[in-house]
PDB file of C-alpha atoms in Angstrom:
ATOM      1  CA  MET A 112     -30.677 -67.062 -27.001  1.00 48.00           C
ATOM      2  CA  PRO A 113     -31.795 -63.078 -27.071  1.00 55.00           C
ATOM      3  CA  VAL A 114     -32.517 -62.174 -29.274  1.00 60.00           C
ATOM      4  CA  LYS A 115     -29.981 -60.025 -30.102  1.00 67.00           C
ATOM      5  CA  LEU A 116     -27.836 -62.600 -29.967  1.00 69.00           C
ATOM      6  CA  PHE A 117     -30.302 -64.548 -32.332  1.00 67.00           C
ATOM      7  CA  PHE A 118     -30.216 -61.475 -35.053  1.00 70.00           C
ATOM      8  CA  ASN A 119     -26.098 -60.894 -35.446  1.00 76.00           C
ATOM      9  CA  LYS A 120     -26.371 -64.898 -36.551  1.00 75.00           C
ATOM     10  CA  LEU A 121     -29.170 -63.546 -39.408  1.00 73.00           C
ATOM     11  CA  LYS A 122     -27.204 -60.720 -39.696  1.00 77.00           C
ATOM     12  CA  GLU A 123     -24.056 -62.375 -40.225  1.00 78.00           C
ATOM     13  CA  LYS A 124     -25.853 -65.702 -42.370  1.00 73.00           C
ATOM     14  CA  PHE A 125     -28.093 -63.360 -44.640  1.00 73.00           C
ATOM     15  CA  GLU A 126     -25.901 -59.865 -44.608  1.00 79.00           C
ATOM     16  CA  LEU A 127     -27.805 -57.910 -42.681  1.00 77.00           C
ATOM     17  CA  GLN A 128     -26.923 -53.899 -41.553  1.00 82.00           C
ATOM     18  CA  ASP A 129     -27.040 -53.578 -37.749  1.00 78.00           C
ATOM     19  CA  ASP A 130     -30.317 -50.981 -38.755  1.00 82.00           C
ATOM     20  CA  ASP A 131     -32.099 -53.738 -40.108  1.00 78.00           C
ATOM     21  CA  TYR A 132     -32.712 -55.180 -36.084  1.00 74.00           C
ATOM     22  CA  GLU A 133     -35.044 -52.221 -35.507  1.00 79.00           C
ATOM     23  CA  TRP A 134     -37.024 -52.570 -39.758  1.00 78.00           C
ATOM     24  CA  ILE A 135     -36.960 -56.260 -37.988  1.00 73.00           C
ATOM     25  CA  LYS A 136     -38.220 -55.468 -34.619  1.00 74.00           C
ATOM     26  CA  SER A 137     -40.843 -52.694 -35.492  1.00 78.00           C
ATOM     27  CA  LYS A 138     -42.900 -55.540 -37.644  1.00 74.00           C
ATOM     28  CA  ASN A 139     -45.869 -57.407 -37.057  1.00 69.00           C
ATOM     29  CA  SER A 140     -45.633 -61.029 -36.096  1.00 72.00           C
ATOM     30  CA  LEU A 141     -48.285 -61.991 -38.085  1.00 69.00           C
ATOM     31  CA  ILE A 142     -47.672 -61.007 -41.057  1.00 72.00           C
ATOM     32  CA  THR A 143     -43.810 -63.040 -40.838  1.00 75.00           C
ATOM     33  CA  PRO A 144     -45.959 -66.037 -41.946  1.00 76.00           C
ATOM     34  CA  SER A 145     -46.565 -64.659 -44.726  1.00 78.00           C
ATOM     35  CA  GLN A 146     -43.593 -63.869 -45.502  1.00 80.00           C
ATOM     36  CA  ILE A 147     -41.714 -66.357 -45.261  1.00 84.00           C
ATOM     37  CA  LYS A 148     -44.840 -68.764 -47.813  1.00 84.00           C
ATOM     38  CA  LEU A 149     -43.113 -66.290 -50.195  1.00 85.00           C
ATOM     39  CA  LEU A 150     -39.590 -68.192 -50.082  1.00 86.00           C
ATOM     40  CA  ASN A 151     -37.487 -70.786 -51.950  1.00 89.00           C
ATOM     41  CA  ASP A 152     -36.461 -74.366 -51.520  1.00 91.00           C
ATOM     42  CA  GLU A 153     -33.094 -73.083 -49.902  1.00 91.00           C
ATOM     43  CA  GLN A 154     -34.069 -70.397 -48.661  1.00 89.00           C
ATOM     44  CA  GLU A 155     -37.402 -72.694 -46.791  1.00 90.00           C
ATOM     45  CA  ALA A 156     -34.634 -75.104 -44.949  1.00 92.00           C
ATOM     46  CA  ASP A 157     -32.472 -72.621 -44.157  1.00 90.00           C
ATOM     47  CA  PHE A 158     -35.231 -71.511 -42.435  1.00 89.00           C
ATOM     48  CA  ALA A 159     -36.191 -74.498 -40.213  1.00 93.00           C
ATOM     49  CA  GLY A 160     -32.596 -75.381 -39.577  1.00 92.00           C
ATOM     50  CA  LEU A 161     -32.876 -71.820 -38.195  1.00 89.00           C
ATOM     51  CA  MET A 162     -35.609 -72.858 -36.001  1.00 91.00           C
ATOM     52  CA  SER A 163     -34.119 -76.331 -35.020  1.00 93.00           C
ATOM     53  CA  ASP A 164     -31.142 -74.605 -33.251  1.00 89.00           C
ATOM     54  CA  MET A 165     -33.004 -72.590 -31.843  1.00 87.00           C
ATOM     55  CA  ILE A 166     -34.698 -75.125 -30.178  1.00 91.00           C
ATOM     56  CA  ILE A 167     -31.533 -77.075 -29.825  1.00 90.00           C
ATOM     57  CA  VAL A 168     -29.292 -74.533 -28.157  1.00 85.00           C
ATOM     58  CA  ASP A 169     -30.353 -75.286 -24.544  1.00 86.00           C
ATOM     59  CA  GLU A 170     -29.610 -79.748 -25.682  1.00 89.00           C
ATOM     60  CA  ASP A 171     -33.297 -79.702 -24.464  1.00 90.00           C
ATOM     61  CA  ILE A 172     -35.777 -80.715 -27.026  1.00 94.00           C
ATOM     62  CA  ASN A 173     -39.177 -79.259 -25.227  1.00 93.00           C
ATOM     63  CA  ALA A 174     -42.370 -81.017 -26.588  1.00 94.00           C
ATOM     64  CA  ASN A 175     -43.999 -77.173 -26.179  1.00 94.00           C
ATOM     65  CA  GLU A 176     -41.148 -75.975 -28.794  1.00 94.00           C
ATOM     66  CA  VAL A 177     -41.005 -78.068 -31.434  1.00 96.00           C
ATOM     67  CA  ALA A 178     -44.895 -78.448 -31.863  1.00 96.00           C
ATOM     68  CA  ILE A 179     -44.239 -74.916 -32.096  1.00 94.00           C
ATOM     69  CA  TYR A 180     -42.388 -75.555 -34.832  1.00 94.00           C
ATOM     70  CA  ASP A 181     -44.199 -77.837 -36.043  1.00 96.00           C
ATOM     71  CA  VAL A 182     -46.507 -75.644 -37.299  1.00 93.00           C
ATOM     72  CA  VAL A 183     -45.396 -72.657 -37.923  1.00 91.00           C
ATOM     73  CA  ALA A 184     -44.129 -75.531 -40.820  1.00 93.00           C
ATOM     74  CA  GLU A 185     -47.217 -76.389 -41.542  1.00 92.00           C
ATOM     75  CA  PHE A 186     -48.663 -73.258 -42.312  1.00 88.00           C
ATOM     76  CA  CYS A 187     -45.704 -71.780 -43.710  1.00 87.00           C
ATOM     77  CA  GLY A 188     -45.379 -74.788 -46.122  1.00 90.00           C
ATOM     78  CA  ILE A 189     -41.956 -76.230 -45.170  1.00 93.00           C
ATOM     79  CA  THR A 190     -42.125 -79.757 -46.263  1.00 94.00           C
ATOM     80  CA  ILE A 191     -38.661 -80.076 -43.900  1.00 96.00           C
ATOM     81  CA  SER A 192     -39.645 -81.889 -39.666  1.00 96.00           C
ATOM     82  CA  PHE A 193     -38.329 -80.935 -36.998  1.00 96.00           C
ATOM     83  CA  GLU A 194     -35.941 -84.452 -36.504  1.00 94.00           C
ATOM     84  CA  GLU A 195     -34.308 -82.968 -40.301  1.00 95.00           C
ATOM     85  CA  ALA A 196     -33.651 -79.597 -40.143  1.00 95.00           C
ATOM     86  CA  THR A 197     -31.415 -81.250 -37.153  1.00 93.00           C
ATOM     87  CA  GLY A 198     -30.301 -83.714 -37.840  1.00 90.00           C
ATOM     88  CA  ASN A 199     -30.080 -86.910 -36.031  1.00 86.00           C
ATOM     89  CA  GLU A 200     -26.556 -86.397 -34.618  1.00 87.00           C
ATOM     90  CA  HIS A 201     -27.910 -83.055 -32.612  1.00 87.00           C
ATOM     91  CA  ILE A 202     -30.870 -84.567 -31.448  1.00 91.00           C
ATOM     92  CA  ALA A 203     -27.931 -87.773 -29.248  1.00 89.00           C
ATOM     93  CA  GLY A 204     -27.031 -85.071 -27.648  1.00 87.00           C
ATOM     94  CA  CYS A 205     -30.294 -83.654 -26.528  1.00 90.00           C
ATOM     95  CA  THR A 206     -32.564 -84.350 -23.503  1.00 92.00           C
ATOM     96  CA  LYS A 207     -35.676 -84.362 -23.866  1.00 92.00           C
ATOM     97  CA  SER A 208     -38.660 -82.936 -22.124  1.00 89.00           C
TER      98      SER A 208
END
């Protein structure tokens, strides 16, 4: 999913403004995990769901993408596994590579 399309999904979900896209692009991606650590439980669950959506959007569960999910989740203190975030009904419809 192209970045702008994914941003539009986030924009709708979090009620962001159009100019937030440029502000977000300007942020250092190394700072982002420390900001994710500040999320509450509900926000963590939403973030885990968004990460899993990015992995399964092409209906292929790539082992490298799941490994990245696991690293980000562990670093940020998110205890929701990829499988929990995605749901078995969505996983069943995907291929694995």
